[in-house]
Amino acid sequence: MLLQQSRDFTLHVVGQQFRHTPPPFSELHSLLGDQAGHWGYMQSREAYQKLLQQADVVLSTALHDYQGIAVLEGAAAGAWPIVPDRLAYQELFPEACRYPAQDEPAAMAAMLLQRINEKAEGGAESRVDVSQLGWGQLAECYRQQIERVAKRGAP
């Protein structure tokens, strides 16, 4: 769908690689051709941060994700999150960022294409504010909780 729309984009697939790579990843890499960007693990935190800061979108197709940390990092760096409407994402991101569970691949592709088109036309929202989830905002809450537990004593 995206390749057929002739929009210019680069897809980076960032993350740890294991001994066995599922065939769809190899197929996608081949299908993308010149539009495939960085593929795999990033050797430094700095390089990872730089890539995130250049990204327009951070995409998740996760079936299992307890906290959505990688997507939160992308959103904090300024990328627009596009995530499934399940898991922790329902608590973290507004509905405008979540694609529905019904026919997920098509829904995700449509949302991504819509985002690319909006950006090309200059009308896309630029970011989702996740600052309330940063350490600067949560440190005091954690300190209070730890003190409360410490006062009660260990179980």
Coordinates of C-alpha atoms in Angstrom, one line a residue:
M1 CA 0.0 0.0 0.0
L2 CA 2.7 2.5 1.0
L3 CA 5.1 1.6 -1.7
Q4 CA 2.3 1.9 -4.3
Q5 CA 1.5 5.5 -3.1
S6 CA 4.9 6.7 -4.4
R7 CA 5.5 8.9 -1.3
D8 CA 9.1 9.2 -0.3
F9 CA 9.9 7.6 3.0
T10 CA 12.6 5.6 4.8
L11 CA 11.8 2.9 7.2
H12 CA 14.2 2.1 10.0
V13 CA 13.8 -1.2 11.9
V14 CA 15.7 -0.7 15.1
G15 CA 16.2 -3.3 17.8
Q16 CA 18.0 -6.4 19.0
Q17 CA 18.4 -9.2 16.5
F18 CA 18.3 -12.8 17.6
R19 CA 19.8 -15.9 16.0
H20 CA 16.6 -16.6 14.1
T21 CA 15.1 -13.7 12.2
P22 CA 11.5 -14.3 11.2
P23 CA 11.1 -14.5 7.4
P24 CA 8.7 -11.4 7.2
F25 CA 11.6 -9.2 8.3
S26 CA 13.8 -10.4 5.5
E27 CA 11.0 -10.1 3.0
L28 CA 10.2 -6.5 4.2
H29 CA 13.8 -5.5 3.9
S30 CA 14.0 -6.8 0.4
L31 CA 10.7 -5.2 -0.6
L32 CA 11.7 -1.8 0.7
G33 CA 14.9 -1.7 -1.3
D34 CA 16.3 1.9 -1.2
Q35 CA 13.6 2.9 1.3
A36 CA 15.1 0.6 4.0
G37 CA 17.1 2.6 6.5
H38 CA 18.9 1.4 9.5
W39 CA 18.2 -2.3 10.1
G40 CA 18.9 -3.9 13.5
Y41 CA 20.7 -3.0 16.7
M42 CA 22.2 0.5 17.1
Q43 CA 25.7 0.4 18.5
S44 CA 25.4 3.5 20.7
R45 CA 22.7 5.3 22.7
E46 CA 23.8 8.6 21.0
A47 CA 23.2 7.1 17.5
Y48 CA 19.8 5.8 18.6
Q49 CA 18.8 9.2 20.0
K50 CA 19.9 10.9 16.8
L51 CA 17.8 8.6 14.7
L52 CA 14.8 9.1 16.9
Q53 CA 15.1 12.9 16.7
Q54 CA 15.1 12.7 12.9
A55 CA 12.1 10.4 12.7
D56 CA 8.6 11.7 11.9
V57 CA 6.8 8.5 13.1
V58 CA 7.5 5.8 15.6
L59 CA 5.6 2.7 14.8
S60 CA 4.7 -0.4 16.8
T61 CA 3.2 -3.6 15.8
A62 CA 4.0 -5.3 19.1
L63 CA 2.0 -8.3 20.3
H64 CA 3.6 -8.1 23.7
D65 CA 4.7 -4.8 25.2
Y66 CA 4.5 -4.2 28.9
Q67 CA 5.4 -0.5 29.0
G68 CA 5.9 0.7 25.5
I69 CA 9.3 2.2 26.4
A70 CA 10.7 2.3 22.8
V71 CA 7.6 4.1 21.5
L72 CA 7.7 6.5 24.5
E73 CA 11.3 7.3 23.7
G74 CA 10.3 8.0 20.1
A75 CA 7.4 10.2 21.1
A76 CA 9.6 12.1 23.6
A77 CA 12.1 12.7 20.8
G78 CA 9.3 14.2 18.7
A79 CA 8.1 11.3 16.5
W80 CA 4.4 10.8 16.2
P81 CA 3.4 7.3 17.6
I82 CA 1.3 4.9 15.6
V83 CA 0.5 2.0 17.8
P84 CA -2.1 -0.8 18.1
D85 CA -5.2 -0.1 20.1
R86 CA -4.3 -2.6 22.8
L87 CA -1.6 -3.3 25.4
A88 CA -0.3 -0.3 27.5
Y89 CA -0.8 2.0 24.5
Q90 CA -4.4 2.7 25.4
E91 CA -3.2 4.3 28.6
L92 CA -0.3 6.2 27.0
F93 CA -1.5 7.6 23.7
P94 CA -4.6 9.3 22.4
E95 CA -7.0 7.6 20.0
A96 CA -5.5 9.5 17.1
C97 CA -2.3 7.5 17.5
R98 CA -3.9 4.0 17.8
Y99 CA -5.0 1.9 14.9
P100 CA -7.9 -0.5 15.5
A101 CA -7.5 -4.3 16.1
Q102 CA -9.9 -5.1 13.3
D103 CA -7.6 -5.9 10.3
E104 CA -4.6 -4.5 12.0
P105 CA -2.1 -4.6 9.1
A106 CA -4.4 -2.6 6.8
A107 CA -5.5 -0.2 9.6
M108 CA -1.9 0.4 10.5
A109 CA -0.8 1.0 6.9
A110 CA -3.8 3.4 6.4
M111 CA -2.9 5.4 9.5
L112 CA 0.7 5.5 8.4
L113 CA -0.2 6.7 4.9
Q114 CA -2.5 9.3 6.3
R115 CA 0.3 10.6 8.5
I116 CA 2.7 10.7 5.6
N117 CA 0.2 12.6 3.4
E118 CA -0.7 15.1 6.2
K119 CA 3.0 15.8 6.8
A120 CA 3.6 16.2 3.0
E121 CA 0.7 18.7 2.9
G122 CA 2.0 20.6 6.0
G123 CA -1.1 19.8 8.1
A124 CA 0.0 17.1 10.6
E125 CA 0.2 17.6 14.3
S126 CA 3.9 17.5 15.2
R127 CA 4.0 15.7 18.5
V128 CA 2.3 14.0 21.4
D129 CA 3.3 15.3 24.8
V130 CA 4.6 12.5 27.0
S131 CA 6.5 14.8 29.4
Q132 CA 4.2 13.8 32.3
L133 CA 5.8 10.4 32.1
G134 CA 9.4 11.6 32.4
W135 CA 11.6 11.2 35.5
G136 CA 11.4 14.9 36.2
Q137 CA 7.7 14.6 36.7
L138 CA 7.6 11.2 38.4
A139 CA 10.6 11.4 40.8
E140 CA 8.7 13.0 43.6
C141 CA 5.8 10.6 43.4
Y142 CA 8.3 7.7 43.5
R143 CA 10.1 9.2 46.5
Q144 CA 6.9 9.6 48.4
Q145 CA 5.8 6.0 47.7
I146 CA 9.2 4.7 48.8
E147 CA 9.1 6.7 52.0
R148 CA 5.6 5.5 52.7
V149 CA 6.6 1.9 52.3
A150 CA 9.8 2.4 54.4
K151 CA 7.7 3.9 57.3
R152 CA 5.5 0.8 57.3
G153 CA 8.6 -1.5 57.4
A154 CA 9.5 -4.5 55.3
P155 CA 6.8 -7.2 55.1

